[in-house]
Coordinates of C-alpha atoms and ligand atoms in Angstrom, one line a residue:
P1 CA 15.0 23.0 11.9
L2 CA 11.4 23.9 14.5
W3 CA 10.6 27.1 12.4
K4 CA 10.3 25.8 9.3
I5 CA 8.5 22.5 10.9
R6 CA 6.3 25.1 11.7
L7 CA 6.6 27.3 8.0
G8 CA 4.8 23.9 6.9
M9 CA 2.4 22.4 10.0
T10 CA 0.8 26.4 9.1
L11 CA 0.7 25.8 5.9
Y12 CA -1.0 21.9 6.2
D13 CA -3.5 23.8 8.2
L14 CA -4.8 26.0 5.1
L15 CA -4.5 23.1 2.4
A16 CA -6.8 21.9 5.5
R17 CA -9.0 24.2 6.5
D18 CA -11.9 23.0 4.9
R19 CA -11.8 19.9 6.4
N20 CA -13.6 19.7 9.4
T21 CA -9.5 19.1 11.8
A22 CA -7.9 21.7 14.4
P23 CA -5.2 23.0 13.9
H24 CA -1.3 23.0 14.3
K25 CA -0.5 22.9 18.0
S26 CA 2.2 22.9 20.5
V27 CA 2.0 19.7 22.9
E28 CA 3.8 17.8 25.9
P29 CA 5.9 15.0 25.0
P30 CA 4.3 12.4 25.0
P31 CA 4.8 9.6 28.0
G32 CA 7.7 7.7 26.7
L33 CA 8.8 10.4 24.2
R34 CA 13.0 10.4 24.8
R35 CA 13.0 14.1 25.8
D36 CA 17.5 14.2 25.3
G37 CA 18.1 17.3 22.7
L38 CA 13.7 17.2 22.4
R39 CA 13.6 20.3 21.0
G40 CA 9.4 20.5 20.7
V41 CA 6.4 18.5 19.4
I42 CA 3.5 19.4 17.8
Q43 CA 0.3 18.1 17.2
F44 CA -1.9 18.3 14.1
Y45 CA -4.2 15.9 12.6
D46 CA -4.0 13.7 9.7
C47 CA -6.7 10.8 7.8
Q48 CA -5.7 7.1 7.6
V49 CA -7.1 4.6 5.1
N50 CA -6.3 0.1 5.5
D51 CA -4.9 0.0 2.1
A52 CA -6.7 -3.9 1.2
R53 CA -10.1 -2.3 1.8
F54 CA -9.3 0.6 -0.2
C55 CA -8.9 -1.1 -2.9
L56 CA -11.6 -3.5 -2.5
D57 CA -14.8 -1.0 -1.9
N58 CA -13.0 0.3 -5.8
L59 CA -13.6 -2.9 -7.3
R60 CA -16.8 -4.1 -6.0
H61 CA -17.7 -0.1 -6.9
A62 CA -16.2 -0.4 -10.2
A63 CA -17.7 -4.5 -10.7
E64 CA -22.0 -2.3 -9.4
L65 CA -21.4 0.3 -12.1
G66 CA -20.9 -2.9 -14.5
A67 CA -16.6 -3.2 -15.0
V68 CA -15.9 -7.4 -15.2
C69 CA -13.1 -8.6 -12.9
A70 CA -10.5 -10.4 -12.7
N71 CA -7.9 -11.6 -9.5
Y72 CA -5.1 -14.5 -10.1
C73 CA -4.9 -13.3 -14.7
A74 CA -2.0 -12.1 -15.6
V75 CA -1.7 -9.9 -19.1
T76 CA 1.2 -11.8 -21.3
G77 CA 1.3 -9.8 -24.2
F78 CA -1.2 -7.6 -27.0
R79 CA -2.0 -8.2 -30.0
A80 CA -4.5 -7.3 -32.8
G81 CA -6.5 -5.3 -30.4
A82 CA -6.6 -7.2 -27.7
A83 CA -5.0 -8.5 -25.0
Q84 CA -2.5 -12.6 -24.6
V85 CA -3.6 -13.2 -21.2
R86 CA -3.7 -16.6 -19.1
D87 CA -4.8 -17.7 -15.9
V88 CA -2.4 -17.7 -13.1
I89 CA -4.1 -20.6 -11.6
S90 CA -5.1 -22.9 -14.2
N91 CA -2.9 -22.1 -16.7
L92 CA -6.0 -21.1 -19.8
Q93 CA -4.9 -19.3 -22.0
F94 CA -7.8 -16.7 -23.8
E95 CA -7.6 -12.8 -25.0
I96 CA -9.7 -9.6 -24.1
P97 CA -10.5 -7.1 -27.1
A98 CA -11.1 -4.2 -26.1
K99 CA -10.4 -0.8 -27.6
Y100 CA -8.4 0.6 -24.9
F101 CA -6.4 -0.4 -22.7
V102 CA -4.4 1.2 -19.6
N103 CA -1.5 0.2 -17.6
A104 CA -1.5 0.8 -14.5
A105 CA 0.7 -2.3 -13.0
G106 CA 2.3 -0.3 -10.4
P107 CA 6.0 -0.9 -10.2
W108 CA 5.3 -3.3 -13.0
V109 CA 4.1 -1.2 -15.3
G110 CA 7.8 -1.0 -17.5
R111 CA 7.6 -4.6 -17.6
V112 CA 3.5 -4.6 -19.4
A113 CA 4.9 -1.6 -21.4
Q114 CA 7.0 -3.6 -23.1
L115 CA 4.9 -6.7 -24.4
I116 CA 4.4 -3.2 -27.3
G117 CA 7.5 -2.3 -27.3
H118 CA 7.9 -0.1 -25.2
D119 CA 10.0 2.3 -22.2
V120 CA 8.3 3.2 -18.9
P121 CA 11.7 5.1 -17.1
L122 CA 10.9 4.4 -13.1
S123 CA 13.5 4.2 -10.6
P124 CA 11.9 2.1 -8.2
T125 CA 12.8 1.7 -4.0
K126 CA 11.3 -0.4 -1.7
G127 CA 9.8 0.2 1.2
V128 CA 9.4 -1.8 4.6
H129 CA 7.4 -2.1 7.6
L130 CA 7.1 -2.8 10.6
L131 CA 4.2 -4.2 12.4
L132 CA 4.8 -4.2 16.4
P133 CA 2.8 -4.5 19.4
R134 CA 1.3 -0.8 20.5
L135 CA 3.8 1.7 21.0
T136 CA 1.6 4.9 21.7
A137 CA -2.3 5.4 22.6
G138 CA -4.4 7.1 20.0
H139 CA -1.3 9.7 18.0
G140 CA 0.6 8.4 16.2
I141 CA 4.6 10.0 15.6
F142 CA 6.6 12.1 13.3
F143 CA 9.8 12.4 12.6
Q144 CA 13.2 12.7 11.5
A145 CA 15.6 9.8 11.5
R146 CA 18.8 11.1 13.0
S147 CA 21.3 8.6 10.7
D148 CA 20.0 10.1 7.5
G149 CA 17.3 13.2 8.1
R150 CA 14.3 10.7 6.5
L151 CA 10.5 11.0 7.8
L152 CA 9.7 8.1 9.5
F153 CA 6.6 7.5 11.2
V154 CA 5.1 5.2 14.3
L155 CA 1.3 5.4 13.1
P156 CA -2.4 3.3 15.4
W157 CA -3.0 1.2 13.1
G158 CA -5.7 -1.5 14.4
D159 CA -4.6 -2.5 18.1
C160 CA -0.9 -2.5 17.3
S161 CA 1.2 0.4 15.6
L162 CA 2.7 0.4 11.8
V163 CA 6.7 1.8 12.1
G164 CA 7.4 2.9 8.7
T165 CA 9.3 3.2 6.0
T166 CA 12.7 2.4 4.7
D167 CA 13.4 4.2 1.4
T168 CA 15.5 2.8 -0.9
D169 CA 16.9 1.0 -4.6
F170 CA 15.5 -1.5 -5.8
T171 CA 15.6 -3.1 -9.1
G172 CA 13.8 -6.9 -8.8
D173 CA 10.7 -7.8 -9.4
P174 CA 8.0 -5.8 -6.6
A175 CA 6.9 -9.3 -6.0
T176 CA 10.4 -10.9 -3.8
A177 CA 10.3 -7.6 -2.1
R178 CA 10.4 -7.8 1.1
A179 CA 12.0 -6.3 4.0
E180 CA 15.7 -7.8 4.6
R181 CA 17.6 -7.7 8.0
A182 CA 19.8 -4.0 7.5
D183 CA 16.4 -2.6 6.8
V184 CA 14.8 -3.6 10.3
D185 CA 17.9 -3.0 11.8
Y186 CA 17.3 0.6 10.3
L187 CA 14.0 1.4 11.3
L188 CA 14.3 -0.1 14.8
R189 CA 17.5 2.3 16.1
E190 CA 15.7 5.0 14.7
L191 CA 12.6 3.3 16.8
R192 CA 14.7 3.2 19.7
W193 CA 16.3 7.1 20.0
I194 CA 12.8 8.4 20.7
L195 CA 10.8 6.0 21.7
P196 CA 13.8 4.3 24.6
D197 CA 11.9 2.3 26.2
A198 CA 9.4 0.4 23.4
P199 CA 9.2 -2.8 22.4
T200 CA 10.9 -4.4 19.4
D201 CA 9.4 -7.5 19.4
I202 CA 8.0 -7.9 15.7
L203 CA 4.8 -9.6 14.8
T204 CA 5.9 -9.1 11.0
T205 CA 6.9 -6.2 7.8
F206 CA 6.1 -6.0 4.6
A207 CA 7.3 -4.2 1.8
G208 CA 6.0 -2.4 -1.5
V209 CA 8.3 -0.6 -4.3
R210 CA 7.6 2.2 -4.9
A211 CA 7.3 3.3 -9.4
L212 CA 9.0 6.3 -8.3
R213 CA 10.5 8.4 -11.1
G214 CA 13.5 10.4 -12.0
N215 CA 17.1 9.6 -11.7
H216 CA 18.2 11.9 -8.2
R217 CA 20.9 9.4 -6.2
A218 CA 19.7 10.1 -3.6
P219 CA 15.7 7.4 -3.1
S220 CA 13.9 10.4 -1.0
A221 CA 14.5 13.1 -3.6
R222 CA 12.7 11.4 -6.0
P223 CA 9.2 12.8 -7.3
R224 CA 5.8 10.9 -6.4
E225 CA 4.1 12.4 -8.4
H226 CA 3.1 9.8 -11.1
R227 CA 3.2 10.6 -14.8
I228 CA 0.3 9.2 -18.2
L229 CA 2.3 7.7 -21.0
R230 CA 0.0 7.7 -24.4
H231 CA 2.2 5.6 -25.5
S232 CA -0.5 5.0 -29.5
E233 CA -4.0 5.9 -29.4
N234 CA -5.4 3.3 -26.9
F235 CA -2.4 2.3 -25.0
L236 CA -1.2 4.6 -21.6
S237 CA 0.8 3.0 -19.0
V238 CA 0.1 5.2 -15.3
A239 CA 3.6 5.5 -13.1
G240 CA 4.0 6.6 -9.8
G241 CA 1.6 8.5 -8.6
K242 CA -0.3 7.4 -4.7
Y243 CA -3.2 7.0 -2.7
T244 CA -4.6 10.5 -2.0
T245 CA -4.2 11.2 -4.7
Y246 CA -5.3 7.7 -7.6
R247 CA -8.9 9.4 -7.9
R248 CA -7.4 12.7 -9.3
I249 CA -5.6 10.4 -12.2
A250 CA -8.8 8.1 -12.4
Q251 CA -10.0 11.4 -14.3
Q252 CA -6.9 12.8 -16.2
V253 CA -6.8 8.7 -17.8
V254 CA -10.4 8.4 -18.4
D255 CA -10.5 12.5 -20.1
Q256 CA -7.4 11.4 -22.3
L257 CA -9.5 8.6 -23.3
T258 CA -12.8 9.7 -24.0
D259 CA -14.7 13.0 -24.4
R260 CA -17.4 11.7 -22.4
P261 CA -18.0 14.1 -19.0
C262 CA -15.3 11.9 -16.1
R263 CA -18.5 11.3 -13.1
T264 CA -14.8 10.8 -10.8
A265 CA -15.4 14.0 -8.5
T266 CA -18.9 12.7 -7.2
T267 CA -19.0 9.5 -7.1
P268 CA -18.0 9.0 -3.3
I269 CA -17.3 4.6 -2.7
P270 CA -18.9 3.0 -0.9
A271 CA -17.8 1.5 2.5
Y272 CA -18.8 -2.7 1.6
P273 CA -18.9 -5.0 4.9
V274 CA -16.6 -7.3 4.9
S275 CA -16.1 -11.0 5.9
V276 CA -14.7 -14.4 5.6
E277 CA -18.0 -16.2 3.2
E278 CA -18.4 -12.1 2.3
A279 CA -14.8 -12.9 1.2
C280 CA -14.6 -16.0 -0.6
R281 CA -18.2 -15.4 -2.2
E282 CA -18.4 -11.7 -3.3
E283 CA -14.5 -10.3 -3.4
M284 CA -12.7 -13.5 -4.9
A285 CA -10.3 -14.6 -2.6
L286 CA -8.8 -18.0 -3.3
T287 CA -6.1 -18.5 -0.5
L288 CA -6.1 -17.9 2.7
E289 CA -3.7 -15.0 2.4
D290 CA -5.8 -13.5 -0.2
V291 CA -8.8 -13.2 3.2
M292 CA -5.9 -12.7 6.3
W293 CA -4.1 -9.6 4.0
R294 CA -5.8 -8.2 1.1
R295 CA -9.1 -8.9 2.4
T296 CA -9.1 -8.6 6.3
G297 CA -6.4 -7.3 7.3
W298 CA -6.2 -9.2 10.0
A299 CA -2.4 -10.5 9.8
L300 CA -1.2 -6.8 10.3
S301 CA -3.6 -6.7 13.8
R302 CA -2.8 -9.1 16.6
S303 CA -5.1 -11.9 15.5
G304 CA -2.8 -12.4 12.8
G305 CA -1.3 -15.8 14.2
R306 CA -2.1 -19.1 14.3
E307 CA -5.3 -19.8 16.9
N308 CA -7.3 -17.2 13.9
A309 CA -5.9 -18.2 10.6
E310 CA -6.9 -21.4 11.8
E311 CA -10.2 -20.5 12.9
V312 CA -10.7 -18.4 9.3
A313 CA -9.0 -21.7 7.4
G314 CA -11.5 -23.6 8.3
I315 CA -14.5 -21.4 7.0
M316 CA -13.0 -21.2 3.6
A317 CA -12.3 -24.4 3.7
R318 CA -16.2 -25.2 4.0
E319 CA -16.7 -22.2 1.1
L320 CA -14.1 -23.2 -1.1
G321 CA -14.5 -27.2 -0.7
W322 CA -10.5 -28.0 0.7
D323 CA -9.8 -31.2 2.6
N324 CA -8.0 -31.2 5.6
A325 CA -4.2 -31.1 3.0
R326 CA -5.0 -28.1 1.4
T327 CA -7.0 -26.4 4.6
A328 CA -3.3 -26.8 6.3
A329 CA -1.0 -26.2 3.3
E330 CA -3.3 -22.9 3.5
V331 CA -2.5 -22.6 7.7
D332 CA 1.8 -23.3 6.9
R333 CA 2.2 -20.8 3.9
Y334 CA 0.1 -18.2 4.5
L335 CA 2.6 -18.6 8.9
K336 CA 5.8 -19.3 6.6
G337 CA 4.9 -16.1 5.1
R338 CA 4.6 -13.9 7.3
T339 CA 7.0 -14.4 10.1
W340 CA 9.9 -12.1 10.1
H341 CA 13.3 -14.0 9.7
S342 CA 16.4 -12.6 10.4
Ligands
FAD1 C1 6.5 1.5 1.5 C2 5.3 2.1 0.2 C3 4.6 2.4 0.5 C4 3.3 4.2 1.3 N1 3.3 4.9 1.8 C5 2.4 5.4 1.1 C6 1.1 6.8 1.4 O1 1.3 7.0 3.3 N2 0.5 7.2 0.7 C7 0.1 7.5 -0.7 O2 -1.1 7.7 -0.5 N3 0.5 5.9 -0.8 C8 1.2 5.8 -0.7 N4 2.3 5.0 -1.6 C9 1.9 5.0 -2.6 C10 1.3 3.6 -3.1 O3 1.1 1.9 -2.3 C11 0.7 2.9 -4.8 O4 0.2 4.5 -5.3 C12 -0.7 2.4 -4.9 O5 -0.3 0.9 -4.3 C13 -0.7 2.2 -5.7 O6 -1.7 1.2 -6.4 P1 -1.7 1.0 -7.9 O7 -3.0 -0.3 -8.2 O8 -1.9 2.1 -9.5 O9 -0.9 -0.6 -8.4 P2 -0.6 -1.4 -7.3 O10 -1.4 -1.8 -6.0 O11 1.1 -1.5 -7.7 O12 -0.8 -2.2 -7.9 C14 -0.3 -3.3 -9.6 C15 -1.4 -4.9 -9.7 O13 -1.2 -4.9 -11.0 C16 -0.9 -6.3 -11.3 N5 -0.2 -7.2 -12.1 C17 1.3 -6.2 -12.5 N6 1.9 -6.7 -13.5 C18 0.2 -7.3 -14.0 C19 0.2 -8.5 -15.4 N7 1.8 -8.8 -15.7 N8 -1.4 -9.1 -15.8 C20 -2.4 -8.0 -14.4 N9 -1.5 -7.8 -13.4 C21 -0.1 -6.7 -13.2 C22 0.2 -6.8 -9.4 O14 -0.5 -7.5 -9.3 C23 -0.5 -5.5 -9.4 O15 -1.5 -5.3 -8.1 C24 3.1 3.5 -0.5 C25 4.3 2.7 -1.3 C26 4.9 2.3 -1.6 C27 4.7 1.1 -2.1

């Protein structure tokens, strides 16, 4: 009911009162929104973040402060105060000794904890997003699904729109999570209900796995809060959590491990410049997918197609010494991964 939404928005305004945002207000429905059965439209402000850059900014800042960062390395075990690690590209195995180990492997957290014989009970769910041509002007739309009452969104994302998300049980390897036909049908059906004339040609899709806990049968009812599990004196796991709370989680982890005051709350994270060359030289990009999805985010834009991919691959070839065959294979693999097949 509308009163519940208004109450929620008033609480939201109270929580956001120091954040310089205008309070919520009732507005006219934006163009294209189905009027049939519409009870009201409330406008409020929120923020969004490019998760790929957000991750890189954190890593680069950590490196500047003295951290040693490595990608394409998998922890395969622990022995006598050292993590056993395999470079998944060269297959080289090595050990990293450490005083403390923090297992922050997201939805893989249980698998890594298993390496020391501990369980992290999770009830993971898969979330799917669709990338569509731009559907709204500067605003997003947050709405309730007709079929199951879940909250869905249409968000401006660069020159496109993101529609999401699903929330369904997922028990496989998180690396294999993909948008399935049923996920896409569900999101498009709900989208067509609120924006009947919206173009629905999918540019691409992506799926992630939420490391949720709790055994509530309905996925959307499972708590989103994080939990820190201290398995032993020098080993802990972080399960669950959100981008919105990750710095608090980091602080709690540091506070558990050392008496030295944690500087997280007073340390802003700089935004680092991004270019293909920079990604290769400073951000350990090794594949075209690294650059398109995880360094620039161009995969999630209208610049994510073949033309730009070939240009980017050309720059990477010069930076990383790829021959023509490798360059073509990178483009093929990237385009295959980006195309959604029903
Ligand atoms: C669909 C979806 C929507 C979301 N929406 C929001 C949102 O709107 N707002 C919000 O705040 N949060 C949201 N989240 C949550 C957010 O994505 C997570 O909180 C965040 O990604 C967690 O970051 P992380 O680094 O802890 O884990 P991840 O990003 O999952 O990273 C874990 C890393 O561990 C690596 N790893 C796994 N096994 C090993 C191993 N053996 N050795 C070495 N490395 C390993 C993986 O390769 C991966 O890179 C959403 C999540 C999903 C899935």
